[in-house]
Coordinates of N, CA and C in Angstrom, one line a residue:
X127 N 17.6 -5.5 -6.9 CA 16.7 -4.4 -7.3 C 16.4 -4.6 -8.8
X128 N 15.1 -4.3 -9.2 CA 14.7 -4.5 -10.5 C 15.4 -3.6 -11.5
X129 N 15.8 -4.1 -12.7 CA 16.4 -3.2 -13.6 C 15.5 -2.3 -14.3
X130 N 15.9 -1.1 -14.6 CA 15.0 -0.1 -15.3 C 14.5 -0.8 -16.6
X131 N 13.2 -0.6 -16.9 CA 12.6 -1.1 -18.1 C 12.8 -0.2 -19.3
X132 N 12.7 -0.7 -20.5 CA 12.9 0.1 -21.7 C 11.6 0.0 -22.4
X133 N 11.1 1.2 -23.0 CA 9.8 1.2 -23.6 C 10.0 1.9 -25.0
X134 N 9.2 1.5 -25.9 CA 9.3 2.1 -27.3 C 8.5 3.4 -27.3
X135 N 7.5 3.7 -26.5 CA 6.8 4.9 -26.5 C 6.6 5.4 -25.1
X136 N 6.3 6.7 -24.9 CA 5.9 7.2 -23.6 C 4.6 6.6 -23.1
X137 N 3.7 6.3 -24.0 CA 2.4 5.7 -23.6 C 2.7 4.4 -23.0
X138 N 3.6 3.6 -23.6 CA 3.9 2.3 -23.0 C 4.5 2.4 -21.6
X139 N 5.4 3.4 -21.4 CA 6.0 3.7 -20.2 C 5.0 4.0 -19.1
X140 N 4.1 5.0 -19.5 CA 3.0 5.4 -18.5 C 2.1 4.3 -18.2
X141 N 1.8 3.4 -19.1 CA 0.9 2.3 -18.9 C 1.6 1.3 -17.9
X142 N 2.9 1.2 -18.0 CA 3.6 0.3 -17.1 C 3.6 0.8 -15.6
X143 N 3.4 2.1 -15.5 CA 3.4 2.7 -14.2 C 1.9 2.7 -13.6
X144 N 1.0 2.2 -14.4 CA -0.4 2.1 -13.9 C -1.3 3.2 -14.4
X145 N -0.9 3.8 -15.5 CA -1.7 4.9 -16.1 C -1.9 6.1 -15.1
X146 N -0.9 6.3 -14.3 CA -1.0 7.4 -13.3 C -0.9 8.8 -13.9
X147 N -1.4 9.8 -13.2 CA -1.3 11.2 -13.7 C 0.2 11.5 -13.7
X148 N 0.6 12.3 -14.7 CA 2.0 12.6 -14.9 C 2.6 13.5 -13.7
X149 N 1.7 14.2 -13.0 CA 2.2 15.0 -12.0 C 2.6 14.2 -10.7
X150 N 2.5 12.9 -10.8 CA 2.9 12.0 -9.7 C 4.3 11.4 -10.0
X151 N 4.8 11.6 -11.2 CA 6.1 11.0 -11.6 C 7.2 12.0 -11.2
X152 N 8.1 11.5 -10.5 CA 9.3 12.3 -10.0 C 10.3 12.4 -11.2
X153 N 10.7 13.6 -11.5 CA 11.6 13.8 -12.7 C 13.1 13.9 -12.3
X154 N 13.4 14.0 -11.0 CA 14.7 14.1 -10.5 C 14.9 13.3 -9.2
X155 N 15.5 12.1 -9.4 CA 16.3 11.6 -10.5 C 15.5 11.2 -11.7
X156 N 16.1 11.3 -12.9 CA 15.4 11.0 -14.1 C 14.8 9.7 -14.1
X157 N 13.5 9.6 -14.6 CA 12.8 8.3 -14.7 C 13.6 7.2 -15.4
X158 N 13.7 6.0 -14.7 CA 14.5 4.9 -15.2 C 15.8 4.8 -14.6
X159 N 16.2 5.8 -13.8 CA 17.6 5.8 -13.2 C 17.5 5.8 -11.7
X160 N 16.3 6.0 -11.1 CA 16.2 6.1 -9.7 C 16.6 4.8 -9.0
X161 N 17.1 4.9 -7.8 CA 17.5 3.7 -7.0 C 16.8 3.7 -5.7
X162 N 17.0 2.6 -5.0 CA 16.4 2.5 -3.6 C 16.9 3.6 -2.7
X163 N 18.2 3.9 -2.9 CA 18.8 5.0 -2.0 C 18.1 6.3 -2.3
X164 N 17.8 6.6 -3.6 CA 17.1 7.8 -3.9 C 15.7 7.8 -3.2
X165 N 15.0 6.7 -3.2 CA 13.7 6.6 -2.5 C 13.9 6.9 -1.1
X166 N 14.9 6.3 -0.4 CA 15.1 6.6 1.0 C 15.3 8.0 1.3
X167 N 16.0 8.7 0.5 CA 16.2 10.2 0.7 C 14.8 10.9 0.7
X168 N 14.0 10.5 -0.2 CA 12.6 11.2 -0.3 C 11.8 10.8 1.0
X169 N 11.8 9.5 1.3 CA 10.9 9.1 2.4 C 11.5 9.5 3.8
X170 N 12.8 9.3 4.0 CA 13.3 9.5 5.3 C 13.8 10.9 5.6
X171 N 14.4 11.6 4.6 CA 14.9 12.9 4.8 C 13.8 14.0 4.5
X172 N 13.2 13.8 3.3 CA 12.3 14.8 2.8 C 10.8 14.6 3.2
X173 N 10.5 13.4 3.8 CA 9.2 13.1 4.2 C 8.2 13.1 3.1
X174 N 8.6 12.7 1.9 CA 7.7 12.6 0.7 C 7.6 11.1 0.4
X175 N 6.3 10.6 0.4 CA 6.0 9.2 0.1 C 6.1 8.9 -1.4
X176 N 7.1 8.1 -1.7 CA 7.3 7.7 -3.1 C 7.5 6.2 -3.2
X177 N 7.1 5.6 -4.3 CA 7.4 4.2 -4.5 C 8.3 4.1 -5.7
X178 N 9.0 3.0 -5.8 CA 10.0 2.8 -6.8 C 9.5 1.7 -7.8
X179 N 9.3 2.1 -9.0 CA 8.7 1.3 -10.0 C 9.7 1.2 -11.2
X180 N 10.4 0.1 -11.3 CA 11.4 -0.1 -12.4 C 12.2 1.1 -12.7
X181 N 12.8 1.6 -11.6 CA 13.7 2.8 -11.8 C 13.1 4.1 -11.8
X182 N 11.8 4.2 -11.6 CA 11.1 5.5 -11.6 C 10.4 5.7 -10.2
X183 N 10.6 6.9 -9.7 CA 10.0 7.2 -8.4 C 8.6 7.8 -8.7
X184 N 7.6 7.3 -8.0 CA 6.2 7.7 -8.2 C 5.6 8.1 -6.9
X185 N 5.1 9.4 -6.8 CA 4.6 9.8 -5.5 C 3.2 9.2 -5.2
X186 N 3.0 8.8 -3.9 CA 1.8 8.4 -3.5 C 0.8 9.6 -3.2
X187 N -0.4 9.5 -3.8 CA -1.3 10.6 -3.5 C -1.7 10.6 -2.0
X188 N -1.8 11.7 -1.4 CA -2.2 11.7 0.0 C -3.3 12.7 0.2
X189 N -4.1 12.5 1.2 CA -5.2 13.5 1.5 C -5.4 13.4 3.0
X190 N -6.0 14.5 3.6 CA -6.2 14.6 5.0 C -7.2 13.5 5.5
X191 N -8.3 13.4 4.8 CA -9.3 12.4 5.3 C -8.8 11.0 5.0
X192 N -8.1 10.7 3.9 CA -7.6 9.4 3.7 C -6.6 9.0 4.8
X193 N -5.8 10.0 5.2 CA -4.8 9.8 6.3 C -5.5 9.5 7.6
X194 N -6.7 10.2 7.9 CA -7.4 10.0 9.1 C -8.0 8.5 9.1
X195 N -8.5 8.1 8.0 CA -9.1 6.7 7.9 C -8.0 5.7 8.1
X196 N -6.8 5.9 7.5 CA -5.7 5.0 7.8 C -5.3 5.0 9.2
X197 N -5.3 6.2 9.9 CA -4.9 6.3 11.3 C -5.9 5.5 12.1
X198 N -7.2 5.7 11.9 CA -8.2 5.0 12.7 C -8.0 3.4 12.5
X199 N -7.9 3.0 11.3 CA -7.8 1.5 11.1 C -6.5 1.0 11.7
X200 N -5.4 1.8 11.4 CA -4.1 1.4 12.0 C -4.1 1.2 13.5
X201 N -4.8 2.2 14.2 CA -4.9 2.1 15.6 C -5.6 0.8 16.1
X202 N -6.7 0.5 15.4 CA -7.5 -0.6 15.8 C -6.7 -1.9 15.5
X203 N -6.1 -2.0 14.3 CA -5.3 -3.2 14.0 C -4.1 -3.3 15.0
X204 N -3.4 -2.2 15.3 CA -2.3 -2.2 16.2 C -2.7 -2.7 17.6
X205 N -3.8 -2.3 18.1 CA -4.3 -2.7 19.4 C -4.5 -4.2 19.4
X206 N -5.1 -4.7 18.3 CA -5.4 -6.2 18.2 C -4.1 -7.0 18.1
X207 N -3.3 -6.5 17.2 CA -2.1 -7.3 16.8 C -1.1 -7.3 18.0
X208 N -0.8 -6.2 18.6 CA 0.2 -6.1 19.6 C -0.1 -6.7 20.9
X209 N -1.4 -6.7 21.3 CA -1.8 -7.3 22.5 C -1.7 -8.9 22.4
X210 N -1.8 -9.4 21.2 CA -1.7 -10.8 21.0 C -0.3 -11.2 20.4
X211 N 0.6 -10.3 20.3 CA 1.9 -10.5 19.8 C 1.9 -11.3 18.5
X212 N 1.1 -10.8 17.5 CA 0.9 -11.5 16.3 C 1.9 -11.1 15.2
X213 N 2.5 -9.9 15.4 CA 3.5 -9.4 14.4 C 3.6 -7.9 14.6
X214 N 3.6 -7.1 13.5 CA 3.8 -5.7 13.5 C 2.8 -5.0 12.5
X215 N 2.5 -3.7 12.9 CA 1.7 -2.9 12.0 C 2.6 -1.7 11.6
X216 N 2.7 -1.5 10.3 CA 3.5 -0.3 9.8 C 2.6 0.6 8.9
X217 N 2.9 1.9 8.9 CA 2.2 2.8 8.1 C 2.7 3.1 6.8
X218 N 2.3 4.2 6.2 CA 2.6 4.5 4.8 C 4.1 4.8 4.5
X219 N 4.9 5.1 5.6 CA 6.3 5.3 5.3 C 7.1 4.0 5.6
X220 N 6.4 2.9 5.7 CA 7.1 1.6 5.8 C 7.4 1.0 4.5
X221 N 8.6 1.1 4.0 CA 9.0 0.6 2.7 C 9.2 -0.9 2.7
X222 N 8.6 -1.5 1.7 CA 8.7 -3.0 1.5 C 9.1 -3.3 0.1
X223 N 10.1 -4.2 -0.1 CA 10.5 -4.6 -1.4 C 9.7 -5.8 -1.8
X224 N 9.1 -5.7 -3.0 CA 8.2 -6.8 -3.5 C 9.1 -7.8 -4.2
X225 N 8.5 -9.0 -4.5 CA 9.2 -10.0 -5.2 C 9.6 -9.5 -6.6
X226 N 8.9 -8.6 -7.1 CA 9.2 -8.0 -8.4 C 10.5 -7.1 -8.4
X227 N 10.9 -6.7 -7.2 CA 12.0 -5.8 -7.0 C 11.5 -4.3 -6.9
X228 N 10.2 -4.1 -7.1 CA 9.6 -2.8 -6.9 C 9.5 -2.5 -5.4
X229 N 9.5 -1.3 -5.0 CA 9.3 -0.9 -3.6 C 8.0 -0.2 -3.4
X230 N 7.2 -0.8 -2.6 CA 5.8 -0.3 -2.3 C 5.7 0.1 -0.9
X231 N 4.7 1.1 -0.7 CA 4.4 1.6 0.6 C 2.9 1.5 0.9
X232 N 2.4 0.4 1.3 CA 1.0 0.3 1.6 C 0.6 1.3 2.7
X233 N -0.6 1.8 2.6 CA -1.0 2.7 3.7 C -1.0 2.1 5.0
X234 N -1.3 0.8 5.1 CA -1.1 0.1 6.3 C -0.7 -1.3 5.9
X235 N 0.2 -1.9 6.7 CA 0.6 -3.3 6.4 C 0.7 -4.0 7.8
X236 N 0.1 -5.2 7.9 CA 0.3 -6.1 9.0 C 1.2 -7.2 8.5
X237 N 2.3 -7.3 9.2 CA 3.3 -8.4 8.8 C 3.3 -9.4 10.0
X238 N 2.9 -10.6 9.7 CA 2.9 -11.6 10.7 C 4.3 -12.0 11.2
X239 N 4.4 -12.3 12.4 CA 5.8 -12.6 13.0 C 6.3 -13.9 12.3
X240 N 5.4 -14.7 11.7 CA 5.9 -15.9 10.9 C 6.7 -15.5 9.7
X241 N 6.5 -14.3 9.2 CA 7.2 -13.8 8.0 C 8.6 -13.2 8.3
X242 N 8.9 -13.0 9.5 CA 10.2 -12.4 9.9 C 11.2 -13.6 10.0
X243 N 12.3 -13.5 9.3 CA 13.3 -14.5 9.4 C 13.8 -14.6 10.8
X244 N 13.7 -15.8 11.4 CA 14.2 -16.1 12.7 C 13.3 -15.4 13.8
X245 N 12.2 -14.9 13.4 CA 11.3 -14.2 14.3 C 11.8 -12.8 14.7
X246 N 12.8 -12.3 14.0 CA 13.4 -11.0 14.4 C 13.0 -9.9 13.3
X247 N 12.9 -8.7 13.8 CA 12.7 -7.5 12.9 C 13.9 -7.3 12.0
X248 N 13.7 -7.1 10.7 CA 14.8 -6.8 9.8 C 15.5 -5.5 10.2
X249 N 16.8 -5.5 9.9 CA 17.6 -4.3 10.2 C 17.8 -3.4 9.0
X250 N 17.6 -3.9 7.8 CA 17.8 -3.1 6.6 C 16.6 -2.1 6.4
X251 N 16.9 -1.0 5.8 CA 15.8 0.1 5.6 C 14.7 -0.3 4.7
X252 N 15.0 -1.2 3.7 CA 13.9 -1.7 2.8 C 13.9 -3.2 2.8
X253 N 13.2 -3.8 3.7 CA 13.2 -5.3 3.8 C 12.4 -5.9 2.7
X254 N 12.8 -7.1 2.3 CA 12.0 -7.9 1.4 C 11.1 -8.7 2.2
X255 N 9.9 -8.2 2.5 CA 8.9 -8.8 3.3 C 7.5 -8.7 2.7
X256 N 6.7 -9.7 2.7 CA 5.3 -9.6 2.2 C 4.4 -9.0 3.3
X257 N 3.6 -8.0 2.9 CA 2.6 -7.5 3.9 C 1.5 -8.6 4.0
X258 N 1.4 -9.3 5.1 CA 0.5 -10.4 5.2 C -0.9 -9.8 4.9
X259 N -1.2 -8.6 5.4 CA -2.4 -7.9 5.1 C -1.9 -6.5 4.5
X260 N -2.3 -6.1 3.3 CA -2.0 -4.8 2.8 C -3.3 -4.0 2.7
X261 N -3.2 -2.8 3.1 CA -4.4 -1.9 3.1 C -4.0 -0.6 2.3
X262 N -4.8 -0.3 1.3 CA -4.7 0.9 0.5 C -5.9 1.8 0.7
X263 N -5.8 3.0 1.1 CA -6.9 4.0 1.1 C -6.8 4.8 -0.1
X264 N -7.9 4.6 -0.9 CA -7.8 5.2 -2.3 C -8.1 6.7 -2.3
X265 N -7.1 7.4 -2.9 CA -7.2 8.8 -3.1 C -7.6 9.1 -4.5
X266 N -7.9 10.4 -4.8 CA -8.4 10.8 -6.1 C -7.4 10.5 -7.2
X267 N -6.1 10.6 -6.8 CA -5.0 10.5 -7.8 C -4.7 9.0 -8.2
X268 N -5.3 8.1 -7.4 CA -5.0 6.6 -7.7 C -5.8 6.2 -8.9
X269 N -5.3 5.2 -9.7 CA -6.0 4.7 -10.8 C -6.3 3.2 -10.6
X270 N -7.3 2.8 -11.3 CA -7.7 1.4 -11.2 C -6.5 0.5 -11.7
X271 N -5.8 0.8 -12.8 CA -4.7 0.0 -13.3 C -3.6 -0.1 -12.2
X272 N -3.3 1.1 -11.6 CA -2.3 1.1 -10.6 C -2.6 0.2 -9.4
X273 N -3.9 0.2 -9.0 CA -4.2 -0.6 -7.8 C -4.2 -2.1 -8.2
X274 N -4.6 -2.4 -9.4 CA -4.5 -3.8 -9.9 C -3.1 -4.3 -9.9
X275 N -2.2 -3.5 -10.3 CA -0.8 -3.8 -10.2 C -0.3 -4.1 -8.8
X276 N -0.7 -3.2 -7.9 CA -0.3 -3.4 -6.5 C -0.9 -4.7 -5.9
X277 N -2.2 -5.0 -6.2 CA -2.8 -6.2 -5.7 C -2.0 -7.4 -6.2
X278 N -1.6 -7.4 -7.5 CA -0.9 -8.6 -8.0 C 0.5 -8.7 -7.4
X279 N 1.2 -7.6 -7.2 CA 2.5 -7.6 -6.6 C 2.4 -8.1 -5.1
X280 N 1.4 -7.6 -4.4 CA 1.3 -8.0 -3.0 C 1.1 -9.5 -2.9
X281 N 0.2 -10.1 -3.7 CA 0.0 -11.5 -3.6 C 1.2 -12.3 -4.1
X282 N 1.8 -11.8 -5.2 CA 3.0 -12.5 -5.7 C 4.1 -12.5 -4.7
X283 N 4.1 -11.5 -3.8 CA 5.2 -11.4 -2.8 C 4.8 -12.2 -1.5
X284 N 3.6 -12.7 -1.4 CA 3.2 -13.5 -0.3 C 2.1 -13.0 0.6
X285 N 1.4 -11.9 0.2 CA 0.3 -11.4 0.9 C -0.8 -12.5 0.9
X286 N -1.6 -12.4 2.0 CA -2.8 -13.3 2.1 C -4.1 -12.5 2.0
X287 N -4.1 -11.2 2.2 CA -5.3 -10.4 2.2 C -5.0 -9.0 1.8
X288 N -5.8 -8.4 1.0 CA -5.7 -7.0 0.6 C -7.0 -6.3 0.8
X289 N -7.0 -5.1 1.4 CA -8.2 -4.3 1.5 C -8.0 -3.0 0.8
X290 N -8.9 -2.6 -0.1 CA -8.9 -1.3 -0.8 C -10.1 -0.5 -0.2
X291 N -9.8 0.6 0.4 CA -10.8 1.4 1.1 C -11.1 2.7 0.3
X292 N -12.4 2.9 0.0 CA -12.8 4.0 -0.9 C -13.6 5.0 0.0
X293 N -13.0 6.1 0.3 CA -13.7 7.1 1.1 C -14.9 7.7 0.4
X294 N -14.8 7.9 -0.9 CA -15.9 8.6 -1.6 C -17.2 7.8 -1.5
X295 N -17.1 6.4 -1.6 CA -18.3 5.6 -1.6 C -18.5 4.9 -0.2
X296 N -17.6 5.1 0.7 CA -17.7 4.5 2.0 C -17.8 3.0 1.9
X297 N -16.9 2.4 1.1 CA -16.9 1.0 0.8 C -15.5 0.4 1.0
X298 N -15.4 -0.9 1.2 CA -14.2 -1.6 1.3 C -14.2 -2.8 0.4
X299 N -13.2 -2.9 -0.5 CA -13.1 -4.1 -1.4 C -12.1 -5.1 -0.7
X300 N -12.5 -6.4 -0.7 CA -11.7 -7.4 0.0 C -11.2 -8.3 -1.1
X301 N -9.9 -8.5 -1.1 CA -9.2 -9.3 -2.1 C -8.5 -10.5 -1.3
X302 N -8.8 -11.7 -1.7 CA -8.1 -12.9 -1.1 C -7.2 -13.6 -2.1
X303 N -7.2 -13.0 -3.3 CA -6.3 -13.5 -4.4 C -6.1 -12.4 -5.4
X304 N -5.1 -12.5 -6.3 CA -4.8 -11.5 -7.3 C -5.8 -11.5 -8.4
X305 N -7.1 -11.3 -8.1 CA -8.2 -11.3 -9.1 C -8.5 -9.8 -9.5
X306 N -9.1 -9.7 -10.7 CA -9.5 -8.4 -11.1 C -10.8 -7.9 -10.3
X307 N -11.5 -8.9 -9.7 CA -12.7 -8.6 -9.0 C -12.5 -9.0 -7.5
X308 N -13.0 -8.1 -6.6 CA -12.9 -8.5 -5.2 C -13.8 -9.7 -4.8
X309 N -13.4 -10.3 -3.8 CA -14.2 -11.4 -3.3 C -15.4 -10.9 -2.5
X310 N -15.3 -9.7 -2.1 CA -16.5 -9.1 -1.4 C -16.3 -7.5 -1.5
X311 N -17.4 -6.8 -1.5 CA -17.5 -5.4 -1.3 C -18.4 -5.0 -0.2
X312 N -17.8 -4.4 0.9 CA -18.5 -4.2 2.1 C -18.9 -2.7 2.1
X313 N -20.2 -2.4 2.6 CA -20.7 -1.1 2.7 C -20.5 -0.6 4.2
X314 N -20.8 0.7 4.4 CA -20.5 1.3 5.7 C -21.5 0.8 6.8
X315 N -22.5 0.0 6.4 CA -23.4 -0.6 7.4 C -22.9 -1.9 7.8
X316 N -21.8 -2.4 7.3 CA -21.3 -3.7 7.6 C -20.1 -3.7 8.5
X317 N -19.6 -4.9 8.8 CA -18.4 -5.1 9.7 C -17.3 -5.6 8.9
X318 N -16.1 -5.0 9.1 CA -14.9 -5.4 8.4 C -14.2 -6.4 9.4
X319 N -13.9 -7.6 8.9 CA -13.2 -8.6 9.8 C -11.9 -9.0 9.2
X320 N -11.1 -9.6 10.1 CA -9.7 -10.0 9.7 C -9.7 -11.4 9.0
X321 N -10.9 -12.0 8.9 CA -10.9 -13.3 8.2 C -10.0 -14.3 8.8
X322 N -9.4 -15.2 8.0 CA -8.4 -16.2 8.4 C -7.1 -15.6 8.7
X323 N -6.8 -14.4 8.3 CA -5.5 -13.7 8.5 C -5.4 -13.2 9.9
X324 N -6.5 -12.5 10.4 CA -6.5 -12.0 11.7 C -7.9 -12.4 12.3
X325 N -8.1 -13.7 12.6 CA -9.3 -14.1 13.2 C -9.6 -13.4 14.5
X326 N -10.8 -12.9 14.6 CA -11.2 -12.2 15.9 C -11.2 -10.7 15.7
X327 N -10.5 -10.2 14.7 CA -10.5 -8.8 14.5 C -11.8 -8.3 13.8
X328 N -12.3 -7.2 14.3 CA -13.5 -6.7 13.6 C -13.6 -5.2 13.9
X329 N -14.1 -4.4 13.0 CA -14.4 -3.0 13.2 C -15.6 -2.6 12.3
X330 N -16.5 -1.9 12.8 CA -17.6 -1.4 12.0 C -17.0 -0.4 10.9
X331 N -17.4 -0.7 9.7 CA -16.9 0.2 8.6 C -17.3 1.6 8.8
X332 N -18.4 1.8 9.3 CA -18.9 3.2 9.5 C -17.9 4.0 10.4
X333 N -17.3 3.3 11.3 CA -16.3 3.9 12.3 C -15.1 4.5 11.5
X334 N -14.8 3.9 10.4 CA -13.7 4.5 9.6 C -14.0 5.8 8.9
X335 N -15.3 6.0 8.6 CA -15.6 7.1 7.8 C -16.4 8.2 8.5
X336 N -16.6 8.0 9.8 CA -17.3 9.0 10.6 C -16.7 10.4 10.6
X337 N -17.5 11.4 10.5 CA -17.0 12.8 10.5 C -17.0 13.5 11.8
X338 N -17.8 12.9 12.8 CA -17.8 13.5 14.1 C -16.5 13.0 14.9
X339 N -16.1 13.8 15.8 CA -14.9 13.4 16.6 C -15.4 12.6 17.8

């Protein structure tokens, strides 16, 4: 587990968290002292989605429409992945330990069976596994700095593809490396594909954002 960081000012501390709003910082346990066990209490017992960043628990912003988008995409990915026995799909309560020691909860993660040691599912509650594909549905409380941190951590941990989905603009940013700029930005008139990570997978982006049932 990553050791709690020390900062000279509160501004430095907040910057290290990704310049997130203060109302997302959990104060009990006290920032800098939280552990993975504390995180599991929130996620498993209290059903509160929090991430662990250098000893500080940070709540994931959630919204009804964002959850609906994640559910639609997760169902499409699950159907594709499981019928082909490619790996597993986990949702936002799937805790993953990054190479940095931070614990992240992507809104959707595809983990290729090639990434499972011995081809078996891990038994520990917070496995050290890279999300082969990490998907984040951007909520109002997310910050650009925070998402850039996540992208970097995902790729440093072994991810091959990251999608950032923006409900407000009905767009999807595609990242194939830990760059500040996406390799592509897709609009709702286009098709989202799995590229080399999930060849053959595709879904119209408009299907993710539709308001009719």
